[in-house]
CSV table of C-alpha atoms and ligand atoms in Angstrom, one decimal:
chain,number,residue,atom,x,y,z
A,1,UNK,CA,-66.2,39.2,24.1
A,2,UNK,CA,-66.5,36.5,21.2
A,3,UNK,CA,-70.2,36.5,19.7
A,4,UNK,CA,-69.8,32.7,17.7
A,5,UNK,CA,-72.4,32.4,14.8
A,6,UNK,CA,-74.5,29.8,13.3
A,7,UNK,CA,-73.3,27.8,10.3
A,8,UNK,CA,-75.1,29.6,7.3
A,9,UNK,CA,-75.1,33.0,8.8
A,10,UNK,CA,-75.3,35.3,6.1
A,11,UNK,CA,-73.4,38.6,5.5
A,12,UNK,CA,-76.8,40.6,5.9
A,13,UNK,CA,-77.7,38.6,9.4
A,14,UNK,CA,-73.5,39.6,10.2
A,15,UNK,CA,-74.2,44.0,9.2
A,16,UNK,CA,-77.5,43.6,11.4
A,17,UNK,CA,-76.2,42.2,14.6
A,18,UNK,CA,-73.3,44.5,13.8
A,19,UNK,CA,-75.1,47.3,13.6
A,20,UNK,CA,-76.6,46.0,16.8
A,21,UNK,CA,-73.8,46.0,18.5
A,22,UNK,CA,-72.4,49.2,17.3
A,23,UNK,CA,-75.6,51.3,18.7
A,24,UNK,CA,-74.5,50.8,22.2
A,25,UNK,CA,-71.5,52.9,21.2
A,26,UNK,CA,-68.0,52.6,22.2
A,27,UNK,CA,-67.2,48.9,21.1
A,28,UNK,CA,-65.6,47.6,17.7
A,29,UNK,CA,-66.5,44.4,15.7
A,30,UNK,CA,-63.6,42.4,14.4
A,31,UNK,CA,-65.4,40.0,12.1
A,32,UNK,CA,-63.9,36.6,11.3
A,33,UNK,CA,-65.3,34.9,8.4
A,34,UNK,CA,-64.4,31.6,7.9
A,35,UNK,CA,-65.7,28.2,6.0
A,36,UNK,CA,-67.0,26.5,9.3
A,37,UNK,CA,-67.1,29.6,11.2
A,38,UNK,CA,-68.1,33.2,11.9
A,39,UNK,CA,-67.1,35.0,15.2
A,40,UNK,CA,-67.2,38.7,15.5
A,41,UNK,CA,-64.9,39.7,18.4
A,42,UNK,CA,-65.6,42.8,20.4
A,43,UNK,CA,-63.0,45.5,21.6
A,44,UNK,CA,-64.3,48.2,24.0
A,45,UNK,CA,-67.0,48.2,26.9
A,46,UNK,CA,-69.0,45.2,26.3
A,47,UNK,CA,-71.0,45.9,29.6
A,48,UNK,CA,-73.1,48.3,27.4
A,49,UNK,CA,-74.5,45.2,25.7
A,50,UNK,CA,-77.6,42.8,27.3
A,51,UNK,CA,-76.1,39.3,26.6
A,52,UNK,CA,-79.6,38.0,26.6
A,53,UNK,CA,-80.9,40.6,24.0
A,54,UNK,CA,-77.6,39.4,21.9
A,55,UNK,CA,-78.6,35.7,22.5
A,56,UNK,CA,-82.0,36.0,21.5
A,57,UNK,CA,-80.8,37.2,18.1
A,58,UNK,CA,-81.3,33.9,15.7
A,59,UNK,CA,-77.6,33.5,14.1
A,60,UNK,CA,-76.1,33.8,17.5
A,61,UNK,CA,-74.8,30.5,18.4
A,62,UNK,CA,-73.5,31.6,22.3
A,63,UNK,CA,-71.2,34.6,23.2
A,64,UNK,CA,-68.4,34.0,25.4
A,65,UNK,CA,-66.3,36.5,27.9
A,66,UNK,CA,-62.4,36.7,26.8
A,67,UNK,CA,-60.5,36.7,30.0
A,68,UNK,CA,-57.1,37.5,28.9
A,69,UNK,CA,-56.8,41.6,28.5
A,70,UNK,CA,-54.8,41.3,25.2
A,71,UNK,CA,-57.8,40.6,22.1
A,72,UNK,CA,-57.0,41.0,19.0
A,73,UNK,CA,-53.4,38.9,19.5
A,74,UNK,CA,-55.7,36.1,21.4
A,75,UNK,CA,-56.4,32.6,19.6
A,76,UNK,CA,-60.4,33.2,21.0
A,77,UNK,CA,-60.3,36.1,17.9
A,78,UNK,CA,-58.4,33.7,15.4
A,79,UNK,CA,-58.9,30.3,16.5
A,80,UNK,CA,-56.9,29.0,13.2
A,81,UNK,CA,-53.1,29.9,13.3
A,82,UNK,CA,-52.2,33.4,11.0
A,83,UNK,CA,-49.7,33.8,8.8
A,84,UNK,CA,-47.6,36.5,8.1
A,85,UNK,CA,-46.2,37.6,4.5
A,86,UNK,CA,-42.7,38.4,4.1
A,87,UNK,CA,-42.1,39.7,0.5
A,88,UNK,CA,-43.2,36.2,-0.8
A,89,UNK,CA,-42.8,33.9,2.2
A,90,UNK,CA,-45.1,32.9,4.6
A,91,UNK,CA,-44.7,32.8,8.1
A,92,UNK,CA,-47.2,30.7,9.9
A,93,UNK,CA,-47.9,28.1,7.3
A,94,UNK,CA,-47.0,24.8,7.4
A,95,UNK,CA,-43.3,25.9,5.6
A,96,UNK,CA,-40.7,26.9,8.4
A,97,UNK,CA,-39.1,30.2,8.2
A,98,UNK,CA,-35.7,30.6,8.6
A,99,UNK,CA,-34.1,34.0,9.0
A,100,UNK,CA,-30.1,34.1,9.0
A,101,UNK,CA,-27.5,36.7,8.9
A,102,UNK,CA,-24.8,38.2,11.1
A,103,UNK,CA,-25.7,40.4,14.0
A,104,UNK,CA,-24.6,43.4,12.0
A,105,UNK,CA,-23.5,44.5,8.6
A,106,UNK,CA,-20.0,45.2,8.9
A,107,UNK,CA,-18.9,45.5,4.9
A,108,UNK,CA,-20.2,45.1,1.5
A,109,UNK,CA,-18.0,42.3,1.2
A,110,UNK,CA,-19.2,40.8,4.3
A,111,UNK,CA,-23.0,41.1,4.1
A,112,UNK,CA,-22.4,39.8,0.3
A,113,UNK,CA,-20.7,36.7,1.4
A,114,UNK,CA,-23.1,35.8,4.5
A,115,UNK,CA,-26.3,36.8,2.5
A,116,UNK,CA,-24.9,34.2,-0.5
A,117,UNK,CA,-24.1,31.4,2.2
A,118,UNK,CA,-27.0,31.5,3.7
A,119,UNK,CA,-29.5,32.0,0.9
A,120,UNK,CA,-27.8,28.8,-0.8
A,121,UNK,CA,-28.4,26.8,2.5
A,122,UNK,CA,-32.2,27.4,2.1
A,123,UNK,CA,-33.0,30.4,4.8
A,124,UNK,CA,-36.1,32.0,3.6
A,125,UNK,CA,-35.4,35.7,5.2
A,126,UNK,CA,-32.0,37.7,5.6
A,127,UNK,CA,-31.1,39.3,8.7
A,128,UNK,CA,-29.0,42.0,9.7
A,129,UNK,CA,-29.0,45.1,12.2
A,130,UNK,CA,-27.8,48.6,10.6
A,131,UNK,CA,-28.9,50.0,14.0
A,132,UNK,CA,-27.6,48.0,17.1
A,133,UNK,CA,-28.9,48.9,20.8
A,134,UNK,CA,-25.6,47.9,22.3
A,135,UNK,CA,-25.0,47.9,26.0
A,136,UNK,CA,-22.3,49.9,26.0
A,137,UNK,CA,-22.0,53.4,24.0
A,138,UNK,CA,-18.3,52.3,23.3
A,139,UNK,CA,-19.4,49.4,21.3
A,140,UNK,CA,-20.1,49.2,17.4
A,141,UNK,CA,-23.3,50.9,16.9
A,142,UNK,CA,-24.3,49.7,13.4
A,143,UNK,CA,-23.5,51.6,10.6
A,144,UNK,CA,-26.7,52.4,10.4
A,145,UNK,CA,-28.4,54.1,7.0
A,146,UNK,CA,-25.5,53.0,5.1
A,147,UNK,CA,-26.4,49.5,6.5
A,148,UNK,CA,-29.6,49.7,5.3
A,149,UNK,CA,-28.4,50.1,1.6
A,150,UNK,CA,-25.8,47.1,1.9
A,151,UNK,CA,-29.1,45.2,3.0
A,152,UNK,CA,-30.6,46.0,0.5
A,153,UNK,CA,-28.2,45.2,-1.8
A,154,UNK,CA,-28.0,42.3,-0.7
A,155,UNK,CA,-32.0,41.8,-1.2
A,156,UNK,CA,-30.9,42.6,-4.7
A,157,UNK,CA,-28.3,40.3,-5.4
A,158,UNK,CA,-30.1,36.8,-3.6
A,159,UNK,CA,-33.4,38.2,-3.9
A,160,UNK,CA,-33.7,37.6,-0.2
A,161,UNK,CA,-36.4,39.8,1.3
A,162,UNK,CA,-34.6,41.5,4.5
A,163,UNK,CA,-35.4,42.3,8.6
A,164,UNK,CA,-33.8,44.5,10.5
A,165,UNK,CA,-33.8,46.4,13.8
A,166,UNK,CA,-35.8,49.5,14.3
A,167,UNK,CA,-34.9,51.4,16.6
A,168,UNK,CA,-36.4,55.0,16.6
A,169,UNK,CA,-40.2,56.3,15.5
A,170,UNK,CA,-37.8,59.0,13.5
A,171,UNK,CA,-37.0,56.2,11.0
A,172,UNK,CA,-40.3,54.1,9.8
A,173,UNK,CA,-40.5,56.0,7.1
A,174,UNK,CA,-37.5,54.7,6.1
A,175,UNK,CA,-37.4,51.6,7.4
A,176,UNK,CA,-41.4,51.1,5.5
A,177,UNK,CA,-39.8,51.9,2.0
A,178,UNK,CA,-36.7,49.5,2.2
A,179,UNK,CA,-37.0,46.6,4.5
A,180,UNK,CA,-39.6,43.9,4.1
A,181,UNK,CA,-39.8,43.5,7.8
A,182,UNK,CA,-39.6,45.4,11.0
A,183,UNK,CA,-37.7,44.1,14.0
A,184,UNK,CA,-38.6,45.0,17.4
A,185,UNK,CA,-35.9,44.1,19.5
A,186,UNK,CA,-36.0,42.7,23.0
A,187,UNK,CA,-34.9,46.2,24.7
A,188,UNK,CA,-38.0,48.2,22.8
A,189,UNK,CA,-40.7,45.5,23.5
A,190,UNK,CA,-42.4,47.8,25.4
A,191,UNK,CA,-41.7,51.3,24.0
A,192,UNK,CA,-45.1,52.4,23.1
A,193,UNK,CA,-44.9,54.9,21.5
A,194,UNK,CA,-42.8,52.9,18.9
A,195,UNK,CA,-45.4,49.9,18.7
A,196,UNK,CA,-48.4,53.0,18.2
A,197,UNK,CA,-46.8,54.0,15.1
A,198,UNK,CA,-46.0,50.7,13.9
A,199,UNK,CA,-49.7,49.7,14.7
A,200,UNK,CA,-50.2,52.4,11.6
A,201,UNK,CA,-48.1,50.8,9.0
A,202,UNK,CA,-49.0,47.3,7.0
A,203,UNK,CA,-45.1,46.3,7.4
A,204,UNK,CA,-44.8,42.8,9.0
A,205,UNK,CA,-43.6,43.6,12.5
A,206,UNK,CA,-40.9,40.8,14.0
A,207,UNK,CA,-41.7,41.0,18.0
A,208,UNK,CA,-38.5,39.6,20.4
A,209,UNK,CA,-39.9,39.2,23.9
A,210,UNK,CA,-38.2,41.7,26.3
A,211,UNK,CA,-35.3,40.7,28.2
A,212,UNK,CA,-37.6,39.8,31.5
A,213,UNK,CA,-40.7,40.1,30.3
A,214,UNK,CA,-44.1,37.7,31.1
A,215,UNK,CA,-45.8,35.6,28.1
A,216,UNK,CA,-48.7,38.1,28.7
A,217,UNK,CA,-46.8,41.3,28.8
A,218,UNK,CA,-45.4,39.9,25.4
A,219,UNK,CA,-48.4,39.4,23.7
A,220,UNK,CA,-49.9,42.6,25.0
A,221,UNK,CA,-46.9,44.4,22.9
A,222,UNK,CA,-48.0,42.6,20.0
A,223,UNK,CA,-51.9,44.2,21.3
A,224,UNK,CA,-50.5,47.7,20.8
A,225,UNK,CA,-49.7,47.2,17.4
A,226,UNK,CA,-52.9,45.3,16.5
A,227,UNK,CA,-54.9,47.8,18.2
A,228,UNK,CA,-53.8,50.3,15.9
A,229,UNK,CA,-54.6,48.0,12.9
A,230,UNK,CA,-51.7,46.1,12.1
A,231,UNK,CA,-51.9,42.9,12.2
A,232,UNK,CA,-48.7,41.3,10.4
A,233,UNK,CA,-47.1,40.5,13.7
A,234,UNK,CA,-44.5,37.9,14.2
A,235,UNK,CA,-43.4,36.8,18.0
A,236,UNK,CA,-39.7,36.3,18.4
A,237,UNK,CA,-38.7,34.1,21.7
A,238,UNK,CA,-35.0,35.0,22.5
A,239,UNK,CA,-34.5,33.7,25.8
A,240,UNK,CA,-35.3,35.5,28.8
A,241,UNK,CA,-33.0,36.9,32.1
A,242,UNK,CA,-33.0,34.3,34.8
A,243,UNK,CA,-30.8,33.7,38.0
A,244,UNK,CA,-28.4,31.3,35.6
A,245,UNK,CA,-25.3,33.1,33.9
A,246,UNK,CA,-23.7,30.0,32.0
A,247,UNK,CA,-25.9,31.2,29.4
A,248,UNK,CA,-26.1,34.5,28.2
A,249,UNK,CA,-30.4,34.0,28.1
A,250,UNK,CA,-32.5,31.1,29.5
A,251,UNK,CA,-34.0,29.8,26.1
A,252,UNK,CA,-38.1,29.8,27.1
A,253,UNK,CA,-39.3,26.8,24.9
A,254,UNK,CA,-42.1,26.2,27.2
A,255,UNK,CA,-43.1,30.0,26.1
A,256,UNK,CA,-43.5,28.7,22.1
A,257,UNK,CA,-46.1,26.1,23.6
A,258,UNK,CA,-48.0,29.2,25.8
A,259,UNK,CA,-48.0,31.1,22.5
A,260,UNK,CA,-49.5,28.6,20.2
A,261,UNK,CA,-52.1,28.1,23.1
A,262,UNK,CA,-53.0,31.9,24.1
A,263,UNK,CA,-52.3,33.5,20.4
A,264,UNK,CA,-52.8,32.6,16.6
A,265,UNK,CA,-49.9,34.7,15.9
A,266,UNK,CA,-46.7,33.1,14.3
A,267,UNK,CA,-43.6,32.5,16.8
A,268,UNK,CA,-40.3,32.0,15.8
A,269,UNK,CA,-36.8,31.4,17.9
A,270,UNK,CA,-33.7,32.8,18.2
A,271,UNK,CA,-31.3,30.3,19.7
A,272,UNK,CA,-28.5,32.5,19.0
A,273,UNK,CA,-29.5,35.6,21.6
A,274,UNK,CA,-31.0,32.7,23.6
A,275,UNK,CA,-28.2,30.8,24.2
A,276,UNK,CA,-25.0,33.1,23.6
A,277,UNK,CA,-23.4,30.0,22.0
A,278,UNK,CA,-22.6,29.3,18.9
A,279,UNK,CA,-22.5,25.5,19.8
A,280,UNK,CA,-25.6,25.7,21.2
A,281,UNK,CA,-27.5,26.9,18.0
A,282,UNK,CA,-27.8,23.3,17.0
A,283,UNK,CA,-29.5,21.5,19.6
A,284,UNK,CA,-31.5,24.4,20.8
A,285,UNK,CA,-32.5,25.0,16.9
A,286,UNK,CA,-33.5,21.4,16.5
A,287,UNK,CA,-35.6,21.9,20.3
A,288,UNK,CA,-37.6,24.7,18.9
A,289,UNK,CA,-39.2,23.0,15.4
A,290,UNK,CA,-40.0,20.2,17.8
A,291,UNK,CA,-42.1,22.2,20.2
A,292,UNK,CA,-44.0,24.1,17.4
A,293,UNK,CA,-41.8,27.4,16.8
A,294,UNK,CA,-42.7,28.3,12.9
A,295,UNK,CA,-39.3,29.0,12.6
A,296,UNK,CA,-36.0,30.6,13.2
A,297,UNK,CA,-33.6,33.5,13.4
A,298,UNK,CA,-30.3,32.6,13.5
A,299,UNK,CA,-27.0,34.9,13.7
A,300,UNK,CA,-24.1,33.9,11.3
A,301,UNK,CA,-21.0,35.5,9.9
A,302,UNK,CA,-18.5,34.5,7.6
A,303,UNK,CA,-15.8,34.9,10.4
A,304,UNK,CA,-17.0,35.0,13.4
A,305,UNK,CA,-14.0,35.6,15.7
A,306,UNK,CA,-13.1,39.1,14.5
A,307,UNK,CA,-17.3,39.7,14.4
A,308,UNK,CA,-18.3,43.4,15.7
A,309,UNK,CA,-20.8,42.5,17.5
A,310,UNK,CA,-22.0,38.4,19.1
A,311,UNK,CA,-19.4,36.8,17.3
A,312,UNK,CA,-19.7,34.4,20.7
A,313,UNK,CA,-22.9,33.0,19.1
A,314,UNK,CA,-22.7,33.4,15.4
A,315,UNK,CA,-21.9,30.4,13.4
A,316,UNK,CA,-20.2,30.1,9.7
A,317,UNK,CA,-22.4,29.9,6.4
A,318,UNK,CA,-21.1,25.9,6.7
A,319,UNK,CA,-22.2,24.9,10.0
A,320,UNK,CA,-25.4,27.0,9.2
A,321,UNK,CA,-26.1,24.8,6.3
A,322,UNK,CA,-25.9,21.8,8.5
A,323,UNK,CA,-28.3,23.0,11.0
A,324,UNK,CA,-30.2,23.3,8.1
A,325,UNK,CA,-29.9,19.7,6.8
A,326,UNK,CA,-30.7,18.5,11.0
A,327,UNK,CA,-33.6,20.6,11.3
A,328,UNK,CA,-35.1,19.2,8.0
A,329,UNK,CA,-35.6,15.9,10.0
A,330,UNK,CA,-37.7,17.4,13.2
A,331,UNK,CA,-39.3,19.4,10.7
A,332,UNK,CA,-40.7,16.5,8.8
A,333,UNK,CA,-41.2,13.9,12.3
A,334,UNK,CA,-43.4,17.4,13.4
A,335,UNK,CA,-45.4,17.8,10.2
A,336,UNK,CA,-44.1,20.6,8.8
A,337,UNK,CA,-41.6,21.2,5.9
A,338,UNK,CA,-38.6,23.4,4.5
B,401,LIG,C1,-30.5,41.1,17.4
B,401,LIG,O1,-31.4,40.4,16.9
B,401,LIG,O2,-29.4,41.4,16.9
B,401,LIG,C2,-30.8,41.6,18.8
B,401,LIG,C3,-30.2,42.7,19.2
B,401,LIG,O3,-31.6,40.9,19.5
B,401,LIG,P1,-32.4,41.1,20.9
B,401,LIG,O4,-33.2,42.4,20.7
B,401,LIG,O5,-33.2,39.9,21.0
B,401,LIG,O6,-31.3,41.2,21.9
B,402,LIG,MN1,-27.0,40.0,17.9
């Protein structure tokens, strides 16, 4: 339930009809204070509470029921858009956010050279996955911790801040202290016990929609760890399963407009997973600024044929820069800037 109140309300008027609501037991107030608006949106069993009684209180403009069972994530909480700090970029504002890197660090050598490339091209965020949840157990599996210190040394040396893959509870601790974001990939969207804890910490948490799963299932991932308090939570669209095979994902762009719609959370999109092409990153990156997406994540690797892992759809620190230059265009024909 969203209780909207009158222009001028002021914060004693707020703690009363707070302290209102709070009597009935078992709800929480989310208070949203803004310029031209106050709401206060309720978690918990509203059917405790007497609309009329909460009507008849004078700063109550009108209360409205919130359909959708995910809250906190829904645009009826936050009705302007949020945005999301990553060490000193912003996600969510009118600047795009574009996060590039190879699939996995593979070397010093190579995670220097990408990191460079792509931090000279203008990406705002380095990527790379220490820990990979490969398909096959035979695969390259990340080199995991020793991953995470080449990220970070490559933090150090472009001053890049970094997102990587978590993929185990066992690690936030480590994972809280080093990176500067937390990805969730698509195979974890809905281990819960993973977005609980993550709901604890303050990190900003990088969300890729499950392989098959709904806009609302999505978004009630993103519920979990809001629920728990965090609210630093970035959407990730990576393209979901469908009957076609040509591509290894079906890139959901109607999904980014369903976002901006249900949520005020920041989306970004991955044309690389989406796609499984590196040709492909081009057009489908240039698709996703012009929907809306507030950014990007996309793989790329300095060579990209002997790549451990998704060399398929990884492009070279070159052509990355020239998606960069193409996207500068729909960015500015969309209202929104590099
Ligand atoms: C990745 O970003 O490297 C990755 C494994 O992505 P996804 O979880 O979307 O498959
Ligand atoms: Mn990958």
């Amino acid at each position: 339930m969203i209780i909207v109140l009158k222009q001028g309300t002021t914060r004693q008027e707020i703690d009363y009809v707070t302290n209102v609501i709070l009597s009935k037991g078992a709800i929480t107030v989310n208070p949203m204070i803004g310029n031209d608006l106050t709401i206060l949106g309720l978690i918990g069993d509203t059917s405790r509470l007497d609309p009329a009684q909460i009507e008849s209180l004078r700063c109550v403009e009108r209360i409205m029921k919130v359909a959708e069972p995910f809250k906190k994530a829904n645009r009826m909480f936050h009705p302007g858009p949020s945005e999301v700090k990553i060490g000193d970029t912003v996600v969510g504002g009118s600047k795009l956010s574009i996060m590039a890197g190879p699939c996995s660090v593979e070397s010093e050598a190579q995670i220097e050279e990408v990191a460079k490339g792509v931090k000279e091209a203008g990406a705002t965020v380095l990527r790379g996955g220490a820990f990979k949840p490969r398909t096959s157990p035979y695969s390259f599996q990340g080199l995991e911790y020793r991953g995470l210190d080449l990220l970070v040394h490559a933090r150090e040396i472009t001053g890049l801040p970094i997102v990587t893959e978590l993929m185990s509870p066992y690690d936030i601790d480590k994972f809280e202290h080093l990176v500067d974001c937390i990805q969730v990939g698509a195979r974890n969207m809905q281990n819960f016990d993973l977005l609980k804890r993550l709901g604890q910490t303050r990190k900003p948490i990088l969300l890729k929609r499950g392989l098959s799963a709904t806009i609302e299932e999505w978004l009630m991932s993103a519920e979990y760890i809001m629920a728990g308090g965090n609210e630093n939570v970035i959407l990730c669209e990576r393209g979901i399963r469908t009957f076609e095979t040509y591509t290894r994902n079906t890139t959901d762009l109607s999904a980014i407009c369903a976002v901006k719609q249900l949520s005020h959370l920041p989306v970004i999109v991955d044309p690389s997973h989406a796609t499984g092409k590196y040709w492909m990153v081009q057009p489908l990156a240039r698709a996703a600024i012009a929907v809306g997406a507030d950014g990007l994540m996309i793989e790329v690797h300095n060579d990209p044929a002997h790549a451990l892992c998704d060399g398929a759809q990884s492009i070279k620190p070159d052509a990355f820069a020239e998606v960069m230059a193409d996207i500068r265009n729909i960015a500015k024909a969309v209202g929104r800037e590099i």
